[in-house]
Coordinates of C-alpha atoms in Angstrom, one line a residue:
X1 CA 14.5 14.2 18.3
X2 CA 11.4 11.8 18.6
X3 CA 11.3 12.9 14.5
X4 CA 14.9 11.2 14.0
X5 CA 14.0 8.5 16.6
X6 CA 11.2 6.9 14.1
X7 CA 13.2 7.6 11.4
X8 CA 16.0 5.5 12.3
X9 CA 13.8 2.9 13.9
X10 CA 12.1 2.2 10.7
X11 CA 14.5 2.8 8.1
X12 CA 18.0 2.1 9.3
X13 CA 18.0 -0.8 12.2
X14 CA 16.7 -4.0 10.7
X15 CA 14.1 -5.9 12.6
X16 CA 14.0 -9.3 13.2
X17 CA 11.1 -11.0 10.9
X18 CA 9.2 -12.5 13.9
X19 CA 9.1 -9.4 16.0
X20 CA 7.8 -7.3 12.5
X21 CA 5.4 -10.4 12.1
X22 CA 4.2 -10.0 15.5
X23 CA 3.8 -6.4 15.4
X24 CA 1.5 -6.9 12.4
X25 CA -0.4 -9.3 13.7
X26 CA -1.1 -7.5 17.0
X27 CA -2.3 -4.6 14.6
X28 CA -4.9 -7.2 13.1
X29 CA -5.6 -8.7 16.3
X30 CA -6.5 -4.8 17.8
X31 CA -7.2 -2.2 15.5
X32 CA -8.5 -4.1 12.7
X33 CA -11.2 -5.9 14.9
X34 CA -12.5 -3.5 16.8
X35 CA -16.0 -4.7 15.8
X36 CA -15.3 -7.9 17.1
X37 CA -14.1 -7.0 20.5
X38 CA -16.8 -4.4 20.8
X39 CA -19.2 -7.7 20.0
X40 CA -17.2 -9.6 22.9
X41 CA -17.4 -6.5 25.7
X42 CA -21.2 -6.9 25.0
X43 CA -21.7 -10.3 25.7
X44 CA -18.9 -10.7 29.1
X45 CA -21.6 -7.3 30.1
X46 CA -24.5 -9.6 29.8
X47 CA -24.4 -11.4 32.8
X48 CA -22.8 -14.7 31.5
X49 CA -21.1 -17.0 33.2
X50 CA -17.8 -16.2 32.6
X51 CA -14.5 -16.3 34.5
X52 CA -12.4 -12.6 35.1
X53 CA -9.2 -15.0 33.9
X54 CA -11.0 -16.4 30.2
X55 CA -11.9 -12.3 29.9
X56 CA -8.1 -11.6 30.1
X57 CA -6.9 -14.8 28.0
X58 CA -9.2 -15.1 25.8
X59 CA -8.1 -11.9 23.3
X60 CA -4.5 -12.8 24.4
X61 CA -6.0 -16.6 22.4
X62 CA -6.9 -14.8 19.6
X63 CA -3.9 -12.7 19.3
X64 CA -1.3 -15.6 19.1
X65 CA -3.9 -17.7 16.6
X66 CA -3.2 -14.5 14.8
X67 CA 0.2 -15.0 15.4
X68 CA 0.7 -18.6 14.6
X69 CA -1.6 -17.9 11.1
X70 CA 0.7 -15.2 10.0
X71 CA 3.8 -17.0 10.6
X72 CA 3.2 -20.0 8.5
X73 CA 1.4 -18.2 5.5
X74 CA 3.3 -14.6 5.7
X75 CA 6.4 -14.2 7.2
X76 CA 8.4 -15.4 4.0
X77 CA 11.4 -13.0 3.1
X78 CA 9.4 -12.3 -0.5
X79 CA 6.0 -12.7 0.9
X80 CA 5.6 -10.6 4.1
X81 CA 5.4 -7.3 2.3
X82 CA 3.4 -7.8 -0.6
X83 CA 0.9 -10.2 1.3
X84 CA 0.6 -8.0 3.9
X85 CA -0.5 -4.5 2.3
X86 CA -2.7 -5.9 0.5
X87 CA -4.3 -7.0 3.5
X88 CA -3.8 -4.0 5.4
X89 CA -5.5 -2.4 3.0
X90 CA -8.5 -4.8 2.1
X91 CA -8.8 -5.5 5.8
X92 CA -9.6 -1.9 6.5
X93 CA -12.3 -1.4 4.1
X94 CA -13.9 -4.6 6.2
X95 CA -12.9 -2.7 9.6
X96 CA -14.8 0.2 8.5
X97 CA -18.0 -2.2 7.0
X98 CA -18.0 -4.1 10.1
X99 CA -17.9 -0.9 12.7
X100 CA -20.4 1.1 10.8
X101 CA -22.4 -1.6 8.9
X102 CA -22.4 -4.3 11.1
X103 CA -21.3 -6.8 7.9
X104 CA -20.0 -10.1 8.3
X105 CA -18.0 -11.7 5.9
X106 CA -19.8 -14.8 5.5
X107 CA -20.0 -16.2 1.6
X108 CA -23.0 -15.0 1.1
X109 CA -21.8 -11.3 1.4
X110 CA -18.6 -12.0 -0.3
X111 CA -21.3 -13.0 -3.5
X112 CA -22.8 -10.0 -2.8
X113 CA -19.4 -7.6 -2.9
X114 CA -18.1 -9.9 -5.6
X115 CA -21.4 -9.3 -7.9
X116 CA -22.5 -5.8 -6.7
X117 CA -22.8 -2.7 -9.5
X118 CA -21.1 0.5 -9.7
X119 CA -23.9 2.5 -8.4
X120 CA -24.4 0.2 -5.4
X121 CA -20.2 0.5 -4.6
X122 CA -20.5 4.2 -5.2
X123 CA -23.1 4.5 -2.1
X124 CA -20.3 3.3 0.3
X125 CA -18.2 5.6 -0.6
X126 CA -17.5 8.8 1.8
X127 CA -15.0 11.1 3.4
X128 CA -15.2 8.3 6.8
X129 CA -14.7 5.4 4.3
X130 CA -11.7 6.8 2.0
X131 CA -10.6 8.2 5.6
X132 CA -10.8 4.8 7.1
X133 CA -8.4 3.2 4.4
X134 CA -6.1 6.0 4.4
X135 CA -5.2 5.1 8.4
X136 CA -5.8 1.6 8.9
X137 CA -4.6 0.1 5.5
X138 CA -1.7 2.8 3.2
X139 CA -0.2 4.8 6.2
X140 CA 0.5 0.8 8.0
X141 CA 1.6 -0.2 4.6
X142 CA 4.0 3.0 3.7
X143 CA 5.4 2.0 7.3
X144 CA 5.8 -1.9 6.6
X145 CA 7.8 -1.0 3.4
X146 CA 10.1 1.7 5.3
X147 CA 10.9 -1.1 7.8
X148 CA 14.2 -3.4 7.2
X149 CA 13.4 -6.9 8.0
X150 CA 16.0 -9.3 8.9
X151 CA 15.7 -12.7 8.1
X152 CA 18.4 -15.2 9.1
X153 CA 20.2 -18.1 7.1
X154 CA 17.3 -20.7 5.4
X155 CA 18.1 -23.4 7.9
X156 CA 18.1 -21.3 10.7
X157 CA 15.3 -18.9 9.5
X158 CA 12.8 -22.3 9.2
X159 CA 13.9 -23.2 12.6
X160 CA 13.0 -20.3 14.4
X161 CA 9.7 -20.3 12.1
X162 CA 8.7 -23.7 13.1
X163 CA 9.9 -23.4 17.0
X164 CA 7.9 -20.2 17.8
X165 CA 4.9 -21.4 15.8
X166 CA 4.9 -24.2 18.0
X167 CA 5.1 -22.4 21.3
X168 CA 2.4 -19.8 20.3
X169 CA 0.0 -23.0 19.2
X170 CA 0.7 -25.1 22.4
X171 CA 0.1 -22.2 24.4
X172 CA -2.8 -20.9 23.1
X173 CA -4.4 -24.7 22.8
X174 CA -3.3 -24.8 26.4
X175 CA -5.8 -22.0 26.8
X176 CA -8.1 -23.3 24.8
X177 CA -8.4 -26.7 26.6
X178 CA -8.6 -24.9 30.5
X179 CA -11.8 -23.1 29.0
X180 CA -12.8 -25.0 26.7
X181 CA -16.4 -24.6 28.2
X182 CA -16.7 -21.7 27.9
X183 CA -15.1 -21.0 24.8
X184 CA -18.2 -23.7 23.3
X185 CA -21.1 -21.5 25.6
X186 CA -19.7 -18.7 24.0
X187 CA -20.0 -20.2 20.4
X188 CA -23.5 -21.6 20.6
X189 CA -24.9 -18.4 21.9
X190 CA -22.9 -16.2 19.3
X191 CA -23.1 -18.3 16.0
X192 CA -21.4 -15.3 13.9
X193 CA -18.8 -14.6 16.6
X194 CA -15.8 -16.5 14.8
X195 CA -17.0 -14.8 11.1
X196 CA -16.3 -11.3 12.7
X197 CA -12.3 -12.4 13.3
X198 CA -10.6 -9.6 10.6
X199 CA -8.8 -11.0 8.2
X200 CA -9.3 -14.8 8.8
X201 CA -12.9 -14.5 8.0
X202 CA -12.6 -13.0 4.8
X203 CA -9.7 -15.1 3.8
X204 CA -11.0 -18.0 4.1
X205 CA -14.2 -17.3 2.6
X206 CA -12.4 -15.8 -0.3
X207 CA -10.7 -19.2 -0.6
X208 CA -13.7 -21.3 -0.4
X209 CA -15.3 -18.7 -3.1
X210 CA -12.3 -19.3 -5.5
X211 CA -12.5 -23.2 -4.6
X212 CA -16.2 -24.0 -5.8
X213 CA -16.5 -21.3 -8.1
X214 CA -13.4 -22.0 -10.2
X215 CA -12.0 -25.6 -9.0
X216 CA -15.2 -27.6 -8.0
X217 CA -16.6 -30.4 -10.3
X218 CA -19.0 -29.2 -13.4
X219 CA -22.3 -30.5 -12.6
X220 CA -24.5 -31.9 -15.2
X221 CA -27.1 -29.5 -17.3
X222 CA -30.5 -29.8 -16.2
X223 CA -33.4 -28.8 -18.4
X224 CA -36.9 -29.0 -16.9
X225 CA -40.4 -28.9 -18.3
X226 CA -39.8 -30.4 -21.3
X227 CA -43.6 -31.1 -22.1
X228 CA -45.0 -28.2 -20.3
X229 CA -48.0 -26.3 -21.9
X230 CA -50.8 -23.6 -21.4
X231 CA -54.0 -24.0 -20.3
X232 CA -56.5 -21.7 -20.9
X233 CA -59.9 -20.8 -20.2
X234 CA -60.6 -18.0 -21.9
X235 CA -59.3 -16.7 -25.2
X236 CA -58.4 -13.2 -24.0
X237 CA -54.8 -12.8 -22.9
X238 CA -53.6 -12.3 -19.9
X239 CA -50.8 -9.7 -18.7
X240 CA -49.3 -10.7 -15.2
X241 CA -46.7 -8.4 -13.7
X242 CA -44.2 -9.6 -10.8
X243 CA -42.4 -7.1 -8.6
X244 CA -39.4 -8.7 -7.0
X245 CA -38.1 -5.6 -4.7
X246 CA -34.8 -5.2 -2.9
X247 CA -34.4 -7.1 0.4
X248 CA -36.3 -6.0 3.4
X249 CA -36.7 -7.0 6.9
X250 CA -40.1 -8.2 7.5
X251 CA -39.9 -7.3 11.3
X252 CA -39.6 -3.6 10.0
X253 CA -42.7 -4.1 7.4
X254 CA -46.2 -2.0 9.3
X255 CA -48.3 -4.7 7.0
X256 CA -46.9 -7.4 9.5
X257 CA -47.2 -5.5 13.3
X258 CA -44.2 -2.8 12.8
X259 CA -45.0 -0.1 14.8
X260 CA -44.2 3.0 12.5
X261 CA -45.9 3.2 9.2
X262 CA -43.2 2.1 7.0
X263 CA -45.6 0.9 4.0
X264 CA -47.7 3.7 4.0
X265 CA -48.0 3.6 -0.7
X266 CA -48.9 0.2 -0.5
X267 CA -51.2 0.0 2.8
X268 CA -53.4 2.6 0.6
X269 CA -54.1 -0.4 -2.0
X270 CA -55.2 -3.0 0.1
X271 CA -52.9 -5.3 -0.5
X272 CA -52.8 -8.6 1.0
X273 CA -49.3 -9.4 2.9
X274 CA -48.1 -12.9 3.7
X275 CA -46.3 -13.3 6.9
X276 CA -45.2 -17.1 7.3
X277 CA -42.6 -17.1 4.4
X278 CA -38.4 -16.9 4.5
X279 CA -36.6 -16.6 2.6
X280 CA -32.9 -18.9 0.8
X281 CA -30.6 -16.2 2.1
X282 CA -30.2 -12.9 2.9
X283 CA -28.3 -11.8 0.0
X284 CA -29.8 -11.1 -3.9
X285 CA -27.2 -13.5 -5.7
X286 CA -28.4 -16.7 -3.0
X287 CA -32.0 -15.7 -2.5
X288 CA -33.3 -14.8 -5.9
X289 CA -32.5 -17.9 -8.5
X290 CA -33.8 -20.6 -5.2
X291 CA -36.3 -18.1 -5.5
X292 CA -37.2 -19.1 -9.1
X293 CA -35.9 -22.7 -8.5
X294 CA -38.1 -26.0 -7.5
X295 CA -35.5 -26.8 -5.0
X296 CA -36.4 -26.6 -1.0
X297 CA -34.0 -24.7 0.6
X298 CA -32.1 -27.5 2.6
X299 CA -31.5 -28.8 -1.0
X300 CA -30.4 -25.4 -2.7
X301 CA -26.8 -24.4 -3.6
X302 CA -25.7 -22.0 -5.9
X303 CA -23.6 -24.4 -7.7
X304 CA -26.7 -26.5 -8.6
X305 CA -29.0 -23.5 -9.4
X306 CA -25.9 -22.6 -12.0
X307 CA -26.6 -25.6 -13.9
X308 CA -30.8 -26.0 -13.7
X309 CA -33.6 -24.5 -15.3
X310 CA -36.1 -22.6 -13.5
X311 CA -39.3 -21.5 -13.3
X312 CA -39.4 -18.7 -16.0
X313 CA -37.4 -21.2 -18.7
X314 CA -40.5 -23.9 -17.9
X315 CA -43.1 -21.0 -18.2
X316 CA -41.2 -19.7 -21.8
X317 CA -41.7 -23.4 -22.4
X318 CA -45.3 -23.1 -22.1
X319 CA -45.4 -20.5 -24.7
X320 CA -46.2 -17.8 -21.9
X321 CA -44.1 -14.6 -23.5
X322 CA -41.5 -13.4 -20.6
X323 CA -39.8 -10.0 -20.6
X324 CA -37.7 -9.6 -17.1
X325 CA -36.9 -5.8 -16.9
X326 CA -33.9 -4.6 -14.7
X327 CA -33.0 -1.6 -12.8
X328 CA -30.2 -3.2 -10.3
X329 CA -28.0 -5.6 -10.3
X330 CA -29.0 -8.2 -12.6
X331 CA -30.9 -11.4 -12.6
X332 CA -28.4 -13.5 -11.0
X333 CA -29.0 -16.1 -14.0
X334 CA -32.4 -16.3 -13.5
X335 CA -33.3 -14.5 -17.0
X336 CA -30.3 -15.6 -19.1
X337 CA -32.8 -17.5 -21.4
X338 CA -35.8 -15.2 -21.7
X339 CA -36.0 -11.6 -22.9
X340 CA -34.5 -9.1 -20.6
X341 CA -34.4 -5.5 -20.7
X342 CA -31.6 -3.5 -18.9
X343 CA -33.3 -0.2 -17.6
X344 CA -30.7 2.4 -16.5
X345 CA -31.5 4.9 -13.5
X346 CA -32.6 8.3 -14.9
X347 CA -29.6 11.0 -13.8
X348 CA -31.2 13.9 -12.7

């Protein structure tokens, strides 16, 4: 009976297109952000000052948002479906990232997914992983494509569009506006807060990837050390090697205070650890070419570091003989104009 109940409900009555919208975009709102709402149970726990009543609205805020966003970009007749599994589905490889990983989808880790290697994309994948997708993005989608939405004449269907979209956003800005001060406590304290929203966040910072990767203005070439040259004090040549390692934490590095012994090769050779640096970013395709650049990083963007030399082009210059060799995921542009050797993992 309850078999022939779901049938029917999916397959045979038609369902209006706002109430399917809004059934997707409670699943989005729940489900896909559990992360986030596990981020927001910890901080009302933490003793903040902050009413029972923003508590209760303040998901309910979210939701219509939700709402409001997925009725003006997806609820066309030819749209909705499409747009929305492929969400579903990309939205619940994030869900799982963001529960087990902790990741937000800021630009910088959308450079990272977008540049990563194979071997690097094979390490994330697992039974929990392929398990995840299965549930949260194809079974939602097989049930979105067995529904039958009904969308009323164009005039009428535009109307209803535009007249719900505008309840949702006056209510919610009505909530907005009571606790509005507490809404900005909540944002200073928790800068990443709004990047952990599932899909918005990675959305928009697809977007703004397409934007200035594909559509910004070409900025002009520049070439540096043009008249550089070695100095030398001796007539014996030098062989200098540079080690630039995967990113670390240094709060987690022994050398610098960590209380387990987590450089216990390199603490054998004396080696001499610096503490007051930081780095560009966080991820290899932001940190490493400022790394190699003359630009401070208030002044660095990746755009810029596209289209200047660095530090290895003004030493080649020099006449010193370069040679970057590679076991990972690539120079990120730093070594496209000086010898480099791709060295492949052994398989054993």
């Amino acid at each position: 009976m309850l078999q022939f109940k779901l049938k029917r409900f999916l397959s045979i009555n038609p369902h209006h297109y706002l109430f399917v919208t809004l059934i997707i975009s409670l699943f989005f709102t729940t489900i896909s952000n559990i992360a986030l709402w596990r981020h927001f149970y910890k901080i009302v726990t933490n003793g903040d000052n902050l009413s029972l009543s923003f508590i209760i609205t303040a998901p309910i805020t979210i939701f219509l948002l939700m709402y409001a966003i997925f009725l003006i970009l997806f609820s066309w007749k030819f749209v909705l479906k499409p747009a929305c599994t492929l969400l579903f589905i990309s939205c619940a490889g994030a869900t799982y990232a963001a529960i087990q990983y902790g990741i937000i989808f800021d630009s910088d880790m959308l450079t990272n997914f977008l540049e990563t290697n194979l071997n690097e994309a094979k390490s994330y994948i697992s039974l929990y992983s392929i398990g995840a997708i299965l549930i949260l993005g194809v079974i939602p989608s097989i049930l979105l494509w067995r529904f039958k939405v009904y969308y009323p004449n164009f005039i009428k269907s535009q109307l209803q569009r535009i007249a719900v979209t505008a309840l949702v956003l006056v209510i919610a800005g009505i909530s907005v506006i009571i606790y509005y001060q507490q809404y900005s406590f909540i944002g200073r304290n928790n800068r990443t807060l709004n990047k952990e929203i599932l899909p918005v966040s990675y959305v928009h910072t697809t977007i703004n990837y397409v934007k200035h990767r594909y559509f910004e203005k070409e900025m002009p070439y520049v070439a540096m050390g043009e008249n550089a040259h070695k100095v030398t004090t001796t007539s014996k040549p030098k062989l200098m090697f540079l080690v630039l390692g995967e990113t670390a934490r240094a709060q987690n590095f022994s050398a610098l205070g960590y209380n387990r012994n987590t450089n216990f090769y390199t603490n054998k050779e004396n080696v001499i650890s610096f503490a007051n640096v930081s780095s560009c970013g966080t991820s290899t395709a932001y940190s490493v070419p400022c790394m190699f650049s003359n630009m401070p990083r208030k002044k660095y963007t990746a755009k810029r570091a596209e289209n200047r030399e660095g530090i290895l082009d003004v030493l080649q210059k020099a006449g010193v003989n370069i040679t970057w060799l590679d076991n990972d995921s690539g120079c990120k542009g730093v070594c496209d104009r000086v010898k480099n050797i791709r060295i492949e993992p052994t398989k054993t």
